[in-house]
Coordinates of C-alpha atoms in Angstrom, one line a residue:
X1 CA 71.9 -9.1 -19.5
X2 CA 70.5 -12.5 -21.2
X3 CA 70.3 -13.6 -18.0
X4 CA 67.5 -11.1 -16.6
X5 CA 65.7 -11.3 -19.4
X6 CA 61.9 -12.6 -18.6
X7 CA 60.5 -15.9 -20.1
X8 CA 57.6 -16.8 -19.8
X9 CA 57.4 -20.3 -18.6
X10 CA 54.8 -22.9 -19.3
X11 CA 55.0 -26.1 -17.1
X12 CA 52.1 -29.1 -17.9
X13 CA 50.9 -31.2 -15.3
X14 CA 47.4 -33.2 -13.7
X15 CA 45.6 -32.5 -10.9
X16 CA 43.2 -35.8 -10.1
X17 CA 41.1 -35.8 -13.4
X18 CA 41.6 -32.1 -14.9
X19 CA 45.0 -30.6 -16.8
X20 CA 46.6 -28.1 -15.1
X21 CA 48.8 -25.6 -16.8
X22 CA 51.0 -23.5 -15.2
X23 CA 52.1 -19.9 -16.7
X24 CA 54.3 -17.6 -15.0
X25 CA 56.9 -15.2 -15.4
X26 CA 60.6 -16.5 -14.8
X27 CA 64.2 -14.8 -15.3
X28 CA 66.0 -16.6 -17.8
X29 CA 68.8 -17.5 -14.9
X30 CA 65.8 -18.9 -12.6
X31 CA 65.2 -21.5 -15.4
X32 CA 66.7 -25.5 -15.2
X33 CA 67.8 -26.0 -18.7
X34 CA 67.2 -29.7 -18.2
X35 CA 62.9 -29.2 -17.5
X36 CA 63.1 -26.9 -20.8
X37 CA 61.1 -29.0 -23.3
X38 CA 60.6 -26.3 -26.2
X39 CA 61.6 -22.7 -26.5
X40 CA 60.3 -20.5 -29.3
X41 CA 61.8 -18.5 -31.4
X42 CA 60.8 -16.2 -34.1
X43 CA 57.5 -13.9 -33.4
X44 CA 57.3 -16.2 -30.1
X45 CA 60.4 -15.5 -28.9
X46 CA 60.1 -15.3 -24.6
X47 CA 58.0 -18.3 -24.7
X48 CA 59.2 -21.4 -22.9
X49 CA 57.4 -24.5 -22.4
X50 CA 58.6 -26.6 -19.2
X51 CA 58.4 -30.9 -19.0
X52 CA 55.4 -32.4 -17.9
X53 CA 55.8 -32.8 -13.9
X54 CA 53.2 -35.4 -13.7
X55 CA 51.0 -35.0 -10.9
X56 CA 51.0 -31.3 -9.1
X57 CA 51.0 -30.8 -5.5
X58 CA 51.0 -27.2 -5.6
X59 CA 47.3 -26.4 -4.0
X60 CA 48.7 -22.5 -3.1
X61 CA 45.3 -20.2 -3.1
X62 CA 45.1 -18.3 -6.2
X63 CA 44.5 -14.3 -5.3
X64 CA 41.4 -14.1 -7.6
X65 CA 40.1 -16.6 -10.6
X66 CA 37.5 -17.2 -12.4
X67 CA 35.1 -20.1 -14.2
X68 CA 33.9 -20.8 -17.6
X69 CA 32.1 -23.7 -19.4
X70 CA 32.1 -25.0 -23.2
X71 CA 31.2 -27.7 -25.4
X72 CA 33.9 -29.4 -27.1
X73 CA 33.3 -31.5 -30.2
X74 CA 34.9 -34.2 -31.3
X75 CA 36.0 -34.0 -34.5
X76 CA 35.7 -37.5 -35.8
X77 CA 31.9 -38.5 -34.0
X78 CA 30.7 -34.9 -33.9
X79 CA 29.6 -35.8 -30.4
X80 CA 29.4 -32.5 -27.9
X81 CA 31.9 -33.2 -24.9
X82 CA 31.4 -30.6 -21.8
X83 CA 34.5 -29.1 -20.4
X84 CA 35.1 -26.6 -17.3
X85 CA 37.9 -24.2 -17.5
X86 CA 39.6 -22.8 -13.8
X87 CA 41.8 -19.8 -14.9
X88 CA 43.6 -19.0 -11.4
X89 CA 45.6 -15.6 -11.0
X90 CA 48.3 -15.0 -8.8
X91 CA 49.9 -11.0 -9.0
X92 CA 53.2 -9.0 -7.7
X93 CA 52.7 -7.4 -4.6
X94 CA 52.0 -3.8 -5.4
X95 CA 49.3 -4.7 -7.4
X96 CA 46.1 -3.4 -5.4
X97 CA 42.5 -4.7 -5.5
X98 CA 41.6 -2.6 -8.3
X99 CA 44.7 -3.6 -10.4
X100 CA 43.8 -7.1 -9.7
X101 CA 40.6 -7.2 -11.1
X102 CA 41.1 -5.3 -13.7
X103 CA 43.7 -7.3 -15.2
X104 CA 41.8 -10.4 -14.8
X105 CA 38.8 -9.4 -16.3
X106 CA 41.2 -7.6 -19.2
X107 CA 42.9 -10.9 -19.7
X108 CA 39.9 -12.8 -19.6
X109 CA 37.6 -10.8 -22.1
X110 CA 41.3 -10.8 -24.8
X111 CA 41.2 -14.6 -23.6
X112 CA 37.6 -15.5 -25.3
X113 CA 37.1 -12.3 -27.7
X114 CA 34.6 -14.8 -30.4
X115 CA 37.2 -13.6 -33.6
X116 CA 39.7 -15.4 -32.3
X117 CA 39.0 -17.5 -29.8
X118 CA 41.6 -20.8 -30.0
X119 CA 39.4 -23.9 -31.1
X120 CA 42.3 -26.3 -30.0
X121 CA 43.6 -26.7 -26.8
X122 CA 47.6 -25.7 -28.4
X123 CA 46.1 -22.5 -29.3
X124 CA 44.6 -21.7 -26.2
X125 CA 47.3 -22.3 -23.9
X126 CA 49.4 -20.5 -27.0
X127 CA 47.2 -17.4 -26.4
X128 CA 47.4 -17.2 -22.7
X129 CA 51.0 -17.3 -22.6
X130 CA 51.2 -14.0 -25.6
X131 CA 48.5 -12.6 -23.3
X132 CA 51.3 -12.8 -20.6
X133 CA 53.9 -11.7 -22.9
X134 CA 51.3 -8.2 -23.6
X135 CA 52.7 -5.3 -21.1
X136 CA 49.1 -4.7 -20.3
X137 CA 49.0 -7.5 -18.1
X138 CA 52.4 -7.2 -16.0
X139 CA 50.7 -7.2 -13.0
X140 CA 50.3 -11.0 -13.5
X141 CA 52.6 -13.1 -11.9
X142 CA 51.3 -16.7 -12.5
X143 CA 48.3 -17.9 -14.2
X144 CA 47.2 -21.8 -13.3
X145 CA 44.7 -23.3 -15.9
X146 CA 42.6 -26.4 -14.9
X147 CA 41.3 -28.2 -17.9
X148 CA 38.5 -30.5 -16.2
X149 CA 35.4 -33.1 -18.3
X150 CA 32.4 -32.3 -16.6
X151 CA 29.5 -34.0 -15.5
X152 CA 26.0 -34.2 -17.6
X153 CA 24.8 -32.3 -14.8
X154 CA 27.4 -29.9 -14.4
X155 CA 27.5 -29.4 -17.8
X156 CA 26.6 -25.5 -19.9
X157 CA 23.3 -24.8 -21.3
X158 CA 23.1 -27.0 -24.4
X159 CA 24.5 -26.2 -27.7
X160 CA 21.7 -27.2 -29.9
X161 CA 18.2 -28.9 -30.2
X162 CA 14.6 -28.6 -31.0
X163 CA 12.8 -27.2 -28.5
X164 CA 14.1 -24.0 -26.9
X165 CA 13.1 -21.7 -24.7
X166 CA 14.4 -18.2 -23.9
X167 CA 16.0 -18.0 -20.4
X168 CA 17.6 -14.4 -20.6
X169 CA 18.9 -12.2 -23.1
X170 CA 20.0 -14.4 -26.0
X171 CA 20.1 -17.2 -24.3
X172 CA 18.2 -20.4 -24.8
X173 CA 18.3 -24.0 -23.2
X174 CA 16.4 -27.0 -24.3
X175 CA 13.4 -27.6 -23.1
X176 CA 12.4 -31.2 -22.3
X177 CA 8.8 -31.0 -21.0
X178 CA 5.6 -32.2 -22.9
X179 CA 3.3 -30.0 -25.3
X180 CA 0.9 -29.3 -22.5
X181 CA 3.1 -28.7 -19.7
X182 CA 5.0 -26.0 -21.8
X183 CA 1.2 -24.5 -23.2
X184 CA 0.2 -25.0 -19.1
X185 CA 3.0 -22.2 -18.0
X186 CA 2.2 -20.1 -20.8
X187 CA -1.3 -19.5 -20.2
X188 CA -0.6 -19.1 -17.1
X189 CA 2.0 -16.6 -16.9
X190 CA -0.1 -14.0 -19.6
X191 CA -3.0 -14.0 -17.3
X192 CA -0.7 -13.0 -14.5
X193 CA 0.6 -10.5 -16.4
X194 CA -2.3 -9.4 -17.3
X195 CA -3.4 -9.7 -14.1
X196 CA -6.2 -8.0 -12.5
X197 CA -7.6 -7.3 -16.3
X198 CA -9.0 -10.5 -18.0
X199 CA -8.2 -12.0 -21.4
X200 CA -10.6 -13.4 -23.9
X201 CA -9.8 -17.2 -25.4
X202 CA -8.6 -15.4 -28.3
X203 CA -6.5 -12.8 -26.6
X204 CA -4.7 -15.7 -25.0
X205 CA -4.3 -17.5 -28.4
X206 CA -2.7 -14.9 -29.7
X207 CA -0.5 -13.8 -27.0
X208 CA 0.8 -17.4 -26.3
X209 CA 0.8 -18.9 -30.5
X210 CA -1.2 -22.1 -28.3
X211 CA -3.9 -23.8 -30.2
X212 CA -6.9 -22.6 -29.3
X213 CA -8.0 -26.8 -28.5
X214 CA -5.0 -27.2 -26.2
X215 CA -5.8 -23.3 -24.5
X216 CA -9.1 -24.7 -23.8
X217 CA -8.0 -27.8 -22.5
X218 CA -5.3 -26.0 -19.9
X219 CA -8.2 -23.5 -18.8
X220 CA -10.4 -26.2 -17.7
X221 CA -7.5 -27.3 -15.8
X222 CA -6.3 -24.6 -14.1
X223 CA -9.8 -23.3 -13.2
X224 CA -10.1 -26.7 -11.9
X225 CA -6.9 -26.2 -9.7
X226 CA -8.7 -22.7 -8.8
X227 CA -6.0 -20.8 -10.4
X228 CA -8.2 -18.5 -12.7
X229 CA -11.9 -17.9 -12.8
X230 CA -14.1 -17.2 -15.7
X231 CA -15.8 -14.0 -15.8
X232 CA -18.4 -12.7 -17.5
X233 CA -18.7 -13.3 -21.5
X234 CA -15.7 -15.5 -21.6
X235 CA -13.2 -14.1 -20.1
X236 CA -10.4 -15.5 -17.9
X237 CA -8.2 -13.7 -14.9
X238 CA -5.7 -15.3 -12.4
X239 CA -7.6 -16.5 -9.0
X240 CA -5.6 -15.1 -6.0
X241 CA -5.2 -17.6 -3.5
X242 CA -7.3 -16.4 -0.4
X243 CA -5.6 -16.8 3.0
X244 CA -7.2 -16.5 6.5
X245 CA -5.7 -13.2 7.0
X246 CA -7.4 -11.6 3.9
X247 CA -10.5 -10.2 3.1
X248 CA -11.5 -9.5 -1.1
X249 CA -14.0 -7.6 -2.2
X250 CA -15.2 -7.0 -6.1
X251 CA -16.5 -4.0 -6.3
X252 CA -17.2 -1.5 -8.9
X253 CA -16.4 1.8 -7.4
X254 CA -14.2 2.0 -4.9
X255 CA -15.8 2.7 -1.3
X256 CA -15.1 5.9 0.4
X257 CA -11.7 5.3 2.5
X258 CA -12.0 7.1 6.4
X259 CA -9.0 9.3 6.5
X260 CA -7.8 7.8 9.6
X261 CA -7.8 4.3 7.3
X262 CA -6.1 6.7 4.2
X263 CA -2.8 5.0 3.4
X264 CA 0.1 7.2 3.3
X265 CA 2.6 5.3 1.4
X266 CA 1.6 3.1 -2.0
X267 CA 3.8 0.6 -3.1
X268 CA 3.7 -0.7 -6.6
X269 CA 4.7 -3.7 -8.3
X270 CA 4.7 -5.0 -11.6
X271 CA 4.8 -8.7 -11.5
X272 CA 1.5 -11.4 -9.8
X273 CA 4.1 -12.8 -7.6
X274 CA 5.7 -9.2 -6.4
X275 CA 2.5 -8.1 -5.3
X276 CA 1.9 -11.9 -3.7
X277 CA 5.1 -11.1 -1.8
X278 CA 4.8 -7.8 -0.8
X279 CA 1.1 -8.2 0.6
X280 CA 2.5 -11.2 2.8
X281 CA 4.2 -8.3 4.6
X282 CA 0.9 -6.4 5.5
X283 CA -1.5 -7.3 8.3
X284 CA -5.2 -6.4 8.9
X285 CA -4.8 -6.0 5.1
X286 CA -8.2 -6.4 2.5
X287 CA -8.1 -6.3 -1.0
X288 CA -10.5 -4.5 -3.4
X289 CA -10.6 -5.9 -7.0
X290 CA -12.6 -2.9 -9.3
X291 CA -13.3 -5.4 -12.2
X292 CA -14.4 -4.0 -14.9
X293 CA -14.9 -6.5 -18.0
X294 CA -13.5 -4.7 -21.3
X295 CA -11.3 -2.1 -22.2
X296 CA -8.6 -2.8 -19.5
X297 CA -9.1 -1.0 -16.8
X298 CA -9.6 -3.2 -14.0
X299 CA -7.6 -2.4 -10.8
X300 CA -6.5 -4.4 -7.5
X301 CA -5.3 -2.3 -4.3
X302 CA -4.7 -4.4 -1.1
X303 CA -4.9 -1.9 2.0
X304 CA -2.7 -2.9 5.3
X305 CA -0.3 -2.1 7.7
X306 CA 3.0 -2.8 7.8
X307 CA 4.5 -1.9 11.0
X308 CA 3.1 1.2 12.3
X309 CA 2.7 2.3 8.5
X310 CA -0.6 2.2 6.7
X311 CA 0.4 0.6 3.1
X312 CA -1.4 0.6 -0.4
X313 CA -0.5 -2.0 -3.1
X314 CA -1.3 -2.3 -6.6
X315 CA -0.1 -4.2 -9.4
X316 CA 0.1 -2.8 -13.2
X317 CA -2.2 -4.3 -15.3
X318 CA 0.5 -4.3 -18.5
X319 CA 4.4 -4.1 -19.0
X320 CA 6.6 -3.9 -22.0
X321 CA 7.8 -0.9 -23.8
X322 CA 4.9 -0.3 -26.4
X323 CA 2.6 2.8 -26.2
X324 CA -0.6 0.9 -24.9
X325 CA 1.6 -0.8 -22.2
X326 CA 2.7 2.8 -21.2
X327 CA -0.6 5.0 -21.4
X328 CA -2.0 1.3 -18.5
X329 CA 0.8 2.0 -16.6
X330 CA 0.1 5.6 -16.2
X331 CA -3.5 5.2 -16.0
X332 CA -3.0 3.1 -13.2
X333 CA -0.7 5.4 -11.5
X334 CA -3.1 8.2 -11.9
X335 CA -6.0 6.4 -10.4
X336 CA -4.1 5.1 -7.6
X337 CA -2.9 8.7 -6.4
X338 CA -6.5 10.1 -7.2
X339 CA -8.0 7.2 -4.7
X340 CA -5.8 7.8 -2.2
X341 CA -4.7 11.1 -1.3
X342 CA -2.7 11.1 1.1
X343 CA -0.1 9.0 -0.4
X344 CA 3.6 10.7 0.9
X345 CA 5.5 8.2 -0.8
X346 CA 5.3 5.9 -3.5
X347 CA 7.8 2.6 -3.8
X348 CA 8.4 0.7 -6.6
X349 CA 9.4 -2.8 -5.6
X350 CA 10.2 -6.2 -7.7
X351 CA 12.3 -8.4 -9.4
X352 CA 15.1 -6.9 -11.9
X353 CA 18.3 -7.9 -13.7
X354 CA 21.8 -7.1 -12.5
X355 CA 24.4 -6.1 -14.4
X356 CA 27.0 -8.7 -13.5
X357 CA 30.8 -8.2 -13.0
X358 CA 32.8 -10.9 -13.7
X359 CA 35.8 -10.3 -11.5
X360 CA 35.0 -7.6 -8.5
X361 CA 33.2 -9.6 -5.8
X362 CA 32.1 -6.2 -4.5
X363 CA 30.6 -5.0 -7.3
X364 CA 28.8 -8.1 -8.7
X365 CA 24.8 -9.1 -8.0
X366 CA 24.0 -12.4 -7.7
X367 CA 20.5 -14.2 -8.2
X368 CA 18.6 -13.4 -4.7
X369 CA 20.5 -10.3 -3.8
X370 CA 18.3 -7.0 -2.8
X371 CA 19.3 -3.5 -4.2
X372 CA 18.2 -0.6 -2.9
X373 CA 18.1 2.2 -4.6
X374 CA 20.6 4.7 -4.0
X375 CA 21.4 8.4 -5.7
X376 CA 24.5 8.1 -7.8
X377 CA 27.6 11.0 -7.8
X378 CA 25.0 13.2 -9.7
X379 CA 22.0 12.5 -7.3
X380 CA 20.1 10.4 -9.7
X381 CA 18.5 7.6 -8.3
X382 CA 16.0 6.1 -11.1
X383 CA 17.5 6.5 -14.6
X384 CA 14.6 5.8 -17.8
X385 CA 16.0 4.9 -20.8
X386 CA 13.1 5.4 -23.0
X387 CA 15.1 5.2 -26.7
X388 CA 18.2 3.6 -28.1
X389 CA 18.8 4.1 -31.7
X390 CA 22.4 3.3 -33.8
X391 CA 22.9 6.3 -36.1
X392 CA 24.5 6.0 -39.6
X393 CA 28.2 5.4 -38.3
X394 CA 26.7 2.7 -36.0
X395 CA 27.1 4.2 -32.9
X396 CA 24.5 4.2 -30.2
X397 CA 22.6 6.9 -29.4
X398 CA 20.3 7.2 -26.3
X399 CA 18.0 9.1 -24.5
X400 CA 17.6 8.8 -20.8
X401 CA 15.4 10.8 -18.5
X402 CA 16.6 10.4 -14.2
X403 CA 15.2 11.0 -11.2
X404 CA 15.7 11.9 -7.5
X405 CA 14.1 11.4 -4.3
X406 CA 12.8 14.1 -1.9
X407 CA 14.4 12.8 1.3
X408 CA 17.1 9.7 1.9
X409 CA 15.3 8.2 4.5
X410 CA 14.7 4.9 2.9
X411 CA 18.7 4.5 2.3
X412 CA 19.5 5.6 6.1
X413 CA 17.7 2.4 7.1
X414 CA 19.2 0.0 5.1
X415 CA 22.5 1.5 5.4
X416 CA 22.1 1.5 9.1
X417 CA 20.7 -2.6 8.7
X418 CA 24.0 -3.2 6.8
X419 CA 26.3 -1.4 8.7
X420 CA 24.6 -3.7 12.0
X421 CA 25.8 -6.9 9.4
X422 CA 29.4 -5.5 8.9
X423 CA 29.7 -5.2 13.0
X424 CA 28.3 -8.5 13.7
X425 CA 27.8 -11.0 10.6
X426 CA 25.9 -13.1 13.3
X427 CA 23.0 -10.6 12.7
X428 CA 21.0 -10.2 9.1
X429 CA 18.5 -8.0 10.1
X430 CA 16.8 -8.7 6.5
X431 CA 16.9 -12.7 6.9
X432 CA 14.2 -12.2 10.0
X433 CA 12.3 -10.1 7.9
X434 CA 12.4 -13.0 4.9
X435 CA 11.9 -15.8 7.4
X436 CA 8.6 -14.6 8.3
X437 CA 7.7 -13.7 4.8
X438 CA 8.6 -16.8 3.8
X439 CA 5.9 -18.6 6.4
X440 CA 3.4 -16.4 5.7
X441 CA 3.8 -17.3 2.0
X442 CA 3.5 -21.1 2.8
X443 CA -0.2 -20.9 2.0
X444 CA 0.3 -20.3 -1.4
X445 CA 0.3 -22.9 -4.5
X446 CA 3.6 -21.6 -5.2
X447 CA 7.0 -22.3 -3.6
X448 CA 8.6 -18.8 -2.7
X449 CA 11.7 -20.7 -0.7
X450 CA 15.2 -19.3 -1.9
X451 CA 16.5 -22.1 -5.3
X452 CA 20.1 -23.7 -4.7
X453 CA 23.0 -21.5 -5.5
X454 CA 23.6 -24.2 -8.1
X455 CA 20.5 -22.7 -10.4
X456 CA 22.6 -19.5 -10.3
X457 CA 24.0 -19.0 -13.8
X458 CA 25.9 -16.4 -14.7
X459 CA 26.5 -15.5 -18.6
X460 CA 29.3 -13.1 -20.2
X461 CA 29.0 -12.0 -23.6
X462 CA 31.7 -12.2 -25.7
X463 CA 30.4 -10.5 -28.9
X464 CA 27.7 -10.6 -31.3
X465 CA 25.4 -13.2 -30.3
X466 CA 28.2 -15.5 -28.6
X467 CA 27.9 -16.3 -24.6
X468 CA 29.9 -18.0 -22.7
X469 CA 28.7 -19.8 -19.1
X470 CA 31.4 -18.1 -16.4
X471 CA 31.7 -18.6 -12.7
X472 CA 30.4 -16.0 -10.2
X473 CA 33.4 -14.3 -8.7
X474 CA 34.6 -15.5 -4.9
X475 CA 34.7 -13.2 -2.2
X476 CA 38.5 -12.4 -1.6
X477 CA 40.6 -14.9 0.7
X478 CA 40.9 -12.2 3.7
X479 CA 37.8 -11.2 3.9
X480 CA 35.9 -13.2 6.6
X481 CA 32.8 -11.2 6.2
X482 CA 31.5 -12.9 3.2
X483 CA 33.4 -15.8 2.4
X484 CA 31.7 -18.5 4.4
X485 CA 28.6 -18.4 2.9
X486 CA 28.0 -15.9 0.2
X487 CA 26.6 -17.8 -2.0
X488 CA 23.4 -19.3 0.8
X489 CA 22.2 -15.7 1.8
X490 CA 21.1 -12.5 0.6
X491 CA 23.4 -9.3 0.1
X492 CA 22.2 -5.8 0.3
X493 CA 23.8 -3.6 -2.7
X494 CA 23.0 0.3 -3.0
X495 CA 23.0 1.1 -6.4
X496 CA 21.0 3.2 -9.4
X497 CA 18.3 2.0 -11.1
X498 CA 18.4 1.0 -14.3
X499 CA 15.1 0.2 -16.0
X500 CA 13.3 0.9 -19.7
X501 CA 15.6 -0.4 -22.4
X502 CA 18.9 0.3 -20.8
X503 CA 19.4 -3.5 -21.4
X504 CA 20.6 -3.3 -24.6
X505 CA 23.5 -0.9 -23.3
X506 CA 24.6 -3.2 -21.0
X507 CA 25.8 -6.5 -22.9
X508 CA 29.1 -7.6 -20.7
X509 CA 26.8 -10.8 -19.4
X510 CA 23.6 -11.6 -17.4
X511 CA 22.6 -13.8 -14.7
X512 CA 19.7 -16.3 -15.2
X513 CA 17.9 -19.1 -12.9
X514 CA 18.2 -22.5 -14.5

C-alpha cells in the first residue's frame, strides 16, 4: 500500500543562468532511494526533495505558465536585486482547458496571497510543493519553476524613490525627467481634456499644482510649437493640427446643415486624441469649432463621410465622475442630437481598460486590442456603474444601470470580419483599415504608430495595495491561429462594457503602457 502512496517530489537543478525547480507528483515505488536528499516528516509528511541534477536538459513545453517579477533585497547591503519567476504547468490528461486554467490561476493567486507570501526562496519552493500537496490542485501533474536575475531593463516597476508618477490603478514608477518636461505634459494633457473649452492661467494652476512662473513659461512654449492658442481675455485651448484635407471654421452659431448634408450617425469620443483618430477616418470632412469664451460651453463637431455613411464627431468637453463633469457631458449630448436631427445612431468610441485574466489566453485583453461591444446572456450591452459604497459589515454595495441596443448590426460586421480571420489568418480585415489610418495620421505632431509589445505591462493584484508585475498569458501550443504573433497585431474581443466606477469592482490586475 506504502508503495502507491503519492510523494511529492522536488528535484533542483540550472538551466543556463536561472534555477529551475522541478515539482511533480511521484508514487513512492517510482522514487530512486539513492536521488532522495531529504524527506519530511511530521506536518510535511509526502514531501520529498530530490539531489541536485546539475544542469537540466529537459526543454518539454509546459501546457500553460505564467510570469511574474520582484525585487529582492539583500539583506546585508539593502541593495534591490530584480528577479523573474517562470512557474510552468504540466496536468493529467483529463484535465480540460477550463480545468487547466483554473488551477493555474488558483495555484497562482494561493502562491503570492500578500499575508503570507514566502520572503525566502526555502519558503517559496516550501509553499509550492504544500500547494501541490492541497486536493484542490490535483489536476497538476508537474510544476517547473525558473528562478532567473534580470536585466536593469527587464527589470519591474521600481520599488521606491522620489519622484512618482501614477501609471494605472495604484501603480507608480519613477519618474526621471526634468521639472519642465514633467510641468510640459501636464499642461498639456488638461487643455486636451478640456479641449474645445479654454482654461484661464489660473484654472491650469490649479488643475496641474504647476507654479504659475513655470505654467507661463510652458505656454509660451507650446504656443510657440502651435499646440495651443490664446484666446480672448487670457485664455488657452489645444491648437488642432490642420491637415490639407480639413477645413475649420469658428463660428458662433452653428450654420443651417442642408438635409441632404444631415449626418445620420454621430460618433462620440472623449479623449483629444480619440477624436484625432476617428476624424482621420472621415473624408470631405470640415470641422466647426462654436467657441464660446466662459462658462464651458464651447463645442467642436467635425462633419464627413466615412464610406458611404455621412458621420458627426464631437468630443466631450469634461470627464470624471463629479456632478459638473456629468451635467457637460449631457449638455453636450443634448446639443449634438438638437443640431443634427437625423442622427439614427450614436457610437461611443475610445480608449478603455481591460480587465485582464491572468491564465485564459481567450479571455485576456491586451494593450492594442479592439472590443466591440456586444450584449451579454441578459442582453445588456453598456453597464453604468454610477455608485459603489461598503456598508457597515464591509461589504460592497453597488448600483448599476445597463443598456441595450436597437438592432445588432454593428456586431454582425465585426463578427463576420473575424470569422473571415479564423478562415484565413492571412487576412485582418481591421489591419487595412489601421494601415490607412495610421498614414493619414502621419501629419500629426504626435506618433499614433502601434508601441512594442515590450511596453505592455500587465499587473495582478494580490491584496490591499500590493501588485505584482505578471506575464501576459501565451496562446495555447495547438493553436496555430494566434500563436505566431499575438503579441505584434490587434485582436477583436466582443464583450460588455464596463464604464463609470466599475473599476473599483474589478481589482484581480490591470494592464498599463510603460
Amino acid at each position: 500500500m506504502a508503495a502507491n502512496e503519492e510523494e511529492i517530489v522536488m528535484t533542483p537543478s540550472k538551466k543556463g543562468k536561472a534555477t529551475r525547480i522541478k515539482i511533480e507528483r511521484k508514487r513512492r515505488k517510482e522514487l530512486d532511494p539513492t536521488q532522495i536528499a531529504h524527506e519530511a516528516g511530521g506536518q510535511h509528511k509526502g514531501l520529498v526533495v530530490g539531489k541536485d541534477i546539475g544542469e537540466d536538459k529537459d526543454d518539454a513545453s509546459p501546457q500553460l505558465q505564467l510570469e511574474f517579477k520582484c525585487w529582492l533585497e539583500d539583506a546585508k547591503s539593502g541593495m534591490h536585486i530584480p528577479e523573474g519567476r517562470l512557474i510552468k504547468f504540466w496536468f493529467v490528461d483529463t484535465a480540460s482547458y477550463l480545468d487547466r486554467v483554473t488551477t493555474a490561476y488558483e495555484f497562482f493567486r494561493d502562491l503570492v496571497q500578500p499575508h503570507d507570501f514566502p520572503r525566502d526562496y526555502v519558503g517559496f519552493i516550501k509553499k509550492c510543493m504544500k500547494l501541490m500537496q492541497n486536493p484542490m490542485y490535483s489536476q497538476a501533474r508537474k510544476v517547473d519553476i525558473e528562478l532567473k536575475p534580470l536585466d536593469e531593463e527587464e527589470a519591474p516597476m521600481s520599488p521606491g524613490g522620489e519622484f512618482l508618477v501614477e501609471v494605472g490603478q495604484g501603480l507608480q514608477k519613477v519618474d526621471k525627467r526634468s521639472d519642465e518636461e514633467i510641468a510640459r505634459e501636464k499642461v498639456l494633457t488638461t487643455l486636451e481634456t478640456a479641449y474645445p473649452n479654454v482654461l484661464s492661467v489660473d484654472d491650469i494652476v490649479q488643475m496641474t499644482s504647476v507654479d504659475t512662473g513655470l505654467v507661463s513659461m510652458v505656454l509660451d512654449e507650446l504656443k510657440t510649437k502651435s499646440l495651443i492658442v490664446q484666446m480672448d481675455q487670457g485664455s488657452w485651448m489645444r491648437q488642432v493640427h490642420k491637415d490639407a484635407k480639413t477645413e475649420v471654421k469658428v463660428v458662433k452659431q452653428m450654420p443651417i446643415i442642408q438635409r441632404a448634408q444631415q449626418p445620420t450617425i454621430a460618433i462620440i469620443t472623449s479623449n483629444y486624441y480619440e477624436k484625432i483618430a476617428v476624424d482621420s477616418m472621415m473624408e470631405e470632412k470640415t470641422t466647426f469649432m462654436r467657441y464660446k469664451g466662459t462658462g464651458g460651453e464651447s463645442n467642436v463637431y467635425t462633419l464627413g463621410y466615412i464610406g458611404e455613411h455621412r458621420v458627426v464627431s464631437t468630443k466631450l468637453p469634461m470627464i470624471g465622475h463629479s456632478r459638473a463633469a456629468k451635467i457637460s457631458t449631457g449638455n453636450t449630448t443634448t446639443r449634438l442630437l438638437g443640431t443634427f436631427a437625423q442622427v439614427d445612431h450614436v457610437m461611443l468610441v475610445g480608449c478603455g481598460g481591460g480587465v485582464p485574466h491572468f491564465t485564459d489566453f481567450y479571455k485576456h485583453c491586451r494593450l492594442g486590442d479592439v472590443v466591440i461591444s456586444t450584449p451579454n446572456q441578459k442582453g445588456y450591452m453598456y453597464i453604468y456603474c454610477d455608485k459603489v459604497v461598503q456598508d457597515k459589515d464591509n461589504q460592497v454595495q453597488y448600483t448599476l444601470k445597463s443598456w441595450s441596443p436597437h438592432d445588432l448590426l454593428l456586431q454582425r460586421i465585426s463578427e463576420q470580419m473575424k470569422e473571415q480571420f479564423e478562415a484565413n489568418p492571412d487576412v485582418r480585415p481591421w489591419d487595412v483599415c489601421i494601415e490607412e489610418g495610421l498614414q493619414l495620421l502621419g501629419t500629426q505632431e504626435q506618433d499614433f504608430s502601434r508601441p512594442p509589445a515590450s511596453s505592455d505591462k500587465l499587473f495582478m493584484n494580490v491584496g490591499g495595495s500590493d501588485v505584482i508585475e505578471v506575464g501576459h498569458p501565451p496562446a495555447p501550443e495547438n493553436d496555430k491561429l494566434y500563436k505566431a504573433d499575438a503579441p505584434d497585431h490587434s485582436f477583436w474581443h466582443h464583450r460588455v462594457r464596463a464604464p463609470g466606477r466599475c473599476q473599483r469592482l474589478f481589482t484581480p490586475g490591470l494592464c498599463v503602457p510603460s
